[in-house]
CSV table of C-alpha atoms and ligand atoms in Angstrom, one decimal:
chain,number,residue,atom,x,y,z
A,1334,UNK,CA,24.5,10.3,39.5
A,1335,UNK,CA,24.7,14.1,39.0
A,1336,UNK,CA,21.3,14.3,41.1
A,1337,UNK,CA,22.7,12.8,44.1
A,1338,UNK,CA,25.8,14.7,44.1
A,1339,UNK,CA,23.6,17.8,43.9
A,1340,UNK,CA,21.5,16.6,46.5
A,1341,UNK,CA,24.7,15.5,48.4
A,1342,UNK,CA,26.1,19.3,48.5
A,1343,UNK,CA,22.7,20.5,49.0
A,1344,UNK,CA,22.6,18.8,52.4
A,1345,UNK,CA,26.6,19.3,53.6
A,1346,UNK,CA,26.4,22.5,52.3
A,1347,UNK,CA,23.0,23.5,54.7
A,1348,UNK,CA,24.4,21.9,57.4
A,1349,UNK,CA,27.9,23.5,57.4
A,1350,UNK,CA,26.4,27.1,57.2
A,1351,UNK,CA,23.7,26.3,59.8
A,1352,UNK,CA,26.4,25.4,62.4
A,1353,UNK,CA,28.2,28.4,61.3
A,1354,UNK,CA,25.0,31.0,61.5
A,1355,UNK,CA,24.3,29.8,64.5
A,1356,UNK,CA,27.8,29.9,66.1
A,1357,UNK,CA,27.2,33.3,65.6
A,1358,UNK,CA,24.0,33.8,66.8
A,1359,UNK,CA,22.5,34.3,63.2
A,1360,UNK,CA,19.4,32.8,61.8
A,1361,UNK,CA,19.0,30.7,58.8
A,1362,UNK,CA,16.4,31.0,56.3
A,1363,UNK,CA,16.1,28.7,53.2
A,1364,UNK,CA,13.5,29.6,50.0
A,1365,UNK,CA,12.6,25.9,49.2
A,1366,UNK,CA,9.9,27.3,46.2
A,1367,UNK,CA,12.1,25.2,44.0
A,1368,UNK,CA,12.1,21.9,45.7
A,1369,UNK,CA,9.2,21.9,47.4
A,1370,UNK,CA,8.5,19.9,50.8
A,1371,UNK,CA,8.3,16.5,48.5
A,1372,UNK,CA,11.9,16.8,47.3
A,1373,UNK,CA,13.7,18.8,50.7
A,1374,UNK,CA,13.3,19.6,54.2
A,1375,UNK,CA,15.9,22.5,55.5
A,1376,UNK,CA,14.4,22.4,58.5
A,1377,UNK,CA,15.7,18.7,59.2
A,1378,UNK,CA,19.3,20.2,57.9
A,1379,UNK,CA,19.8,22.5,60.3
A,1380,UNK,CA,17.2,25.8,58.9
A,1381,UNK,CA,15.6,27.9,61.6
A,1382,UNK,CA,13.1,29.4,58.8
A,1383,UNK,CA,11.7,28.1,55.4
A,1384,UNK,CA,9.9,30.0,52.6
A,1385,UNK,CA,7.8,28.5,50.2
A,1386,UNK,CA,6.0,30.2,47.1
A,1387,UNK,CA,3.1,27.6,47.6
A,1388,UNK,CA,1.5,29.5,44.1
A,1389,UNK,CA,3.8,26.7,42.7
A,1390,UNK,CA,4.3,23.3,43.8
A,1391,UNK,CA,2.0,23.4,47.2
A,1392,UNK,CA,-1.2,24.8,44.8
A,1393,UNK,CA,-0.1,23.2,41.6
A,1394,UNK,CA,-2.6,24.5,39.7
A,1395,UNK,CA,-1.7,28.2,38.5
A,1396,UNK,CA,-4.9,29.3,39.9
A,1397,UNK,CA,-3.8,31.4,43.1
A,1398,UNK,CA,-0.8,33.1,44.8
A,1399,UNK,CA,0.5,32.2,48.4
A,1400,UNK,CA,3.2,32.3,50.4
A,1401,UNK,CA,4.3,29.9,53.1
A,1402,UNK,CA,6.5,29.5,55.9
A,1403,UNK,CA,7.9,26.7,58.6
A,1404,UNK,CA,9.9,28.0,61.2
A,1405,UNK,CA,11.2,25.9,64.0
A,1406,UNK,CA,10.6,26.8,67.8
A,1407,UNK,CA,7.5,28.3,69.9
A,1408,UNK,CA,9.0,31.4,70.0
A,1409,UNK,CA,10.0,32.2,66.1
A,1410,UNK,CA,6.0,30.9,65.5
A,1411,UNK,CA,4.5,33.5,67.9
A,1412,UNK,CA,6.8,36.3,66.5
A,1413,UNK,CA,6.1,35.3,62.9
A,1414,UNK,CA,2.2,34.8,63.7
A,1415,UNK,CA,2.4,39.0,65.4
A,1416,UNK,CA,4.1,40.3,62.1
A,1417,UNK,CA,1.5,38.3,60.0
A,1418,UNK,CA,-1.4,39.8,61.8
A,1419,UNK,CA,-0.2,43.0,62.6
A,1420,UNK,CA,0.7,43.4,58.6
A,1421,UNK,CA,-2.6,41.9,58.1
A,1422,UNK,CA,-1.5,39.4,55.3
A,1423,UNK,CA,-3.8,36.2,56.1
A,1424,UNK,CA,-4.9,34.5,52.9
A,1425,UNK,CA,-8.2,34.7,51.8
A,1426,UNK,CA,-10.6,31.5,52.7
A,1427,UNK,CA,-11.0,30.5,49.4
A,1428,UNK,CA,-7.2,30.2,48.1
A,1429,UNK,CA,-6.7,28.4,51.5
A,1430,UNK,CA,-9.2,25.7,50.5
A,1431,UNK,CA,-7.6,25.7,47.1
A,1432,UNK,CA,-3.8,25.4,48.9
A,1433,UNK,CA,-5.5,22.7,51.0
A,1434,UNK,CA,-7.1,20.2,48.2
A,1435,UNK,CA,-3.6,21.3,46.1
A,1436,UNK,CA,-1.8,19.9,48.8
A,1437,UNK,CA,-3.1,16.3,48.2
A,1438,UNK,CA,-1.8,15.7,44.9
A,1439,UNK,CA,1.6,17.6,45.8
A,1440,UNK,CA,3.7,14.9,46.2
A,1441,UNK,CA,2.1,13.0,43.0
A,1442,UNK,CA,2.4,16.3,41.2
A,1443,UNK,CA,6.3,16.7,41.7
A,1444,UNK,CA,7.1,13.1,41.4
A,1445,UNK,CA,5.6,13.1,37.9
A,1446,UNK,CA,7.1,16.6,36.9
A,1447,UNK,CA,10.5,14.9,38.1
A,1448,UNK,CA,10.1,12.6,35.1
A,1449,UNK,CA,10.6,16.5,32.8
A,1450,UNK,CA,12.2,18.7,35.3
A,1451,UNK,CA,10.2,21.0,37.0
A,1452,UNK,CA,6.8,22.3,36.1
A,1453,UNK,CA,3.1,23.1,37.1
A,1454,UNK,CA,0.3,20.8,36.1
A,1455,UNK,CA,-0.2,22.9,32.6
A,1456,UNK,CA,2.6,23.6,30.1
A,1457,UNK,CA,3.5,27.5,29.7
A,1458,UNK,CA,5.5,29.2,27.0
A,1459,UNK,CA,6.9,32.5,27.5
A,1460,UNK,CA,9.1,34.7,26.4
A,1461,UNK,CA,11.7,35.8,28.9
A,1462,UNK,CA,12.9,38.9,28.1
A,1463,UNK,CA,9.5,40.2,27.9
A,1464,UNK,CA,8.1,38.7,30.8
A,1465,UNK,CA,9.5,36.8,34.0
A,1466,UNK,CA,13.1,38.4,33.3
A,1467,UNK,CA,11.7,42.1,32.0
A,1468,UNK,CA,13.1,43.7,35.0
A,1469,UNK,CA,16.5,42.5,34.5
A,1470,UNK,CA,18.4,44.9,32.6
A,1471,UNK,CA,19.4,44.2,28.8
A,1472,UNK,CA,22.8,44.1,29.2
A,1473,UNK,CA,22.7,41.4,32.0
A,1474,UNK,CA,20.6,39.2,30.2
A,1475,UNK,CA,22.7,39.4,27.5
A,1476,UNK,CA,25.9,38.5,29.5
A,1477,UNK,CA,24.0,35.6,31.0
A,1478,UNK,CA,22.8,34.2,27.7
A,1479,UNK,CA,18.8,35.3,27.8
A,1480,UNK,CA,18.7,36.6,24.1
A,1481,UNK,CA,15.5,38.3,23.1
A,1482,UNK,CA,14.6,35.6,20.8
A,1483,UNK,CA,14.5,32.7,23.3
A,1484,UNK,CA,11.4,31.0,24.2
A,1485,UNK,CA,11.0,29.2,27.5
A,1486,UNK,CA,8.9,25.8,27.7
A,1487,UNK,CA,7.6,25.2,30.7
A,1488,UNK,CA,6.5,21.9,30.7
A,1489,UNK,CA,3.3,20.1,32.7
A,1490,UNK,CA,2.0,17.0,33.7
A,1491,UNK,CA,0.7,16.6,29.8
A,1492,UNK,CA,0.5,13.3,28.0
A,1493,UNK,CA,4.2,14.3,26.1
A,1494,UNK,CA,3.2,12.9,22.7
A,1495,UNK,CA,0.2,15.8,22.8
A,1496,UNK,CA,2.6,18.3,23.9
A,1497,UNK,CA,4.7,17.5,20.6
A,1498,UNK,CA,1.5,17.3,18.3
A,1499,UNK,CA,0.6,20.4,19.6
A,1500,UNK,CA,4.0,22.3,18.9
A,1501,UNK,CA,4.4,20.6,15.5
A,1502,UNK,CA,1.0,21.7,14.6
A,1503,UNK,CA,1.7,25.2,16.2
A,1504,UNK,CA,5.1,25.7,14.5
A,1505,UNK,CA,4.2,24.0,11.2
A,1506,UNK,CA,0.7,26.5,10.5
A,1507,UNK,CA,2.4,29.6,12.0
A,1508,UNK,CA,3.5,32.7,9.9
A,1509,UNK,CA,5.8,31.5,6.9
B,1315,PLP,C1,8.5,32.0,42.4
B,1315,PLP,C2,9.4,32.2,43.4
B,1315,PLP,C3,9.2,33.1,44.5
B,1315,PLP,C4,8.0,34.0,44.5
B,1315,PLP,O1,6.8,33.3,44.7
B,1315,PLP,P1,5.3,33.9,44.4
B,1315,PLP,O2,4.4,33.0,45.1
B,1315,PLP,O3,5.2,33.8,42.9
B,1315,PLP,O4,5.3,35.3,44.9
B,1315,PLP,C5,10.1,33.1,45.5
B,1315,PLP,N1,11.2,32.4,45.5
B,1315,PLP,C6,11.5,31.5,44.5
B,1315,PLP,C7,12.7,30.7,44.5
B,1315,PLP,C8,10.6,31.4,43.4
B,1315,PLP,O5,10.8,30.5,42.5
């Protein structure tokens, strides 16, 4: 229920400020990392440009960092590709071929993950304020609710009854 009404403003929201950009001449640009191509398509709703961090759902395997993105039009293509080989940011061979055999499983990948909310393949457990949110100054986090003691789960493709095993195990013969 609460899915499809998210996924119900998702796409009035997209298309309402894609007829307004482009009353205006503007361009508009959508970072999908999150939902990846299996879940979303901005370009269908209306987005001249979309972003994805394929190190997550596009790879799905933690094992390389990429970037990708779909534009729509001949011309936004040929400006992109001049940028991209001017700045001389091609991937290297061997991530490609990684991105390219990730890219098979994506849509199995993100459907299972669906079943736990998102995730990669593996199960990760970080600390925050230490790591992915270390930038982000203390009183911030504070005022958003990142205390210094929370611990982030990340959580995979696992069989789930091993995940729990191995946190009860974890937790039960840590440090008294
Ligand atoms: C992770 C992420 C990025 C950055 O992706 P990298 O491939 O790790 O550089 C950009 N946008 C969003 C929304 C992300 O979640």
């Amino acid at each position: 229920m609460i899915k499809n009404l998210v996924l119900f403003l998702f796409v009035f929201l997209l298309q309402r400020i894609s007829e307004i950009a482009h009353a205006h001449g503007a361009l508009v640009l959508v970072d999908n990392s999150i939902m990846s191509p299996v879940l979303s398509q901005p370009l269908e709703l209306g987005a001249d440009i979309v972003m994805h961090s394929a190190t997550k759902f596009i790879a799905g395997h933690s094992d390389l960092m990429a970037g990708i993105l779909a534009v729509k039009g001949e011309s936004l293509v040929r400006e992109i590709a001049f940028l991209q080989n001017a700045v001389g940011t091609g991937l290297a061979p061997f991530d490609c071929c990684l991105c390219l055999r990730g890219i098979k499983t994506m849509a199995l990948r993100v459907e299972k993950q669906q079943a736990k909310g998102a995730g990669s393949v593996k199960s990760l457990i970080s600390l925050p304020c230490f790591m992915s949110h270390a930038s982000i100054p203390a009183s911030v986090r504070e005022a958003r609710g990142l205390t210094e003691d929370l611990v982030r789960i990340s959580v995979g493709i696992e069989d789930v009854e091993d995940l729990i095993n191995d946190l009860d195990y974890a937790i039960s013969s840590g440090p008294k």
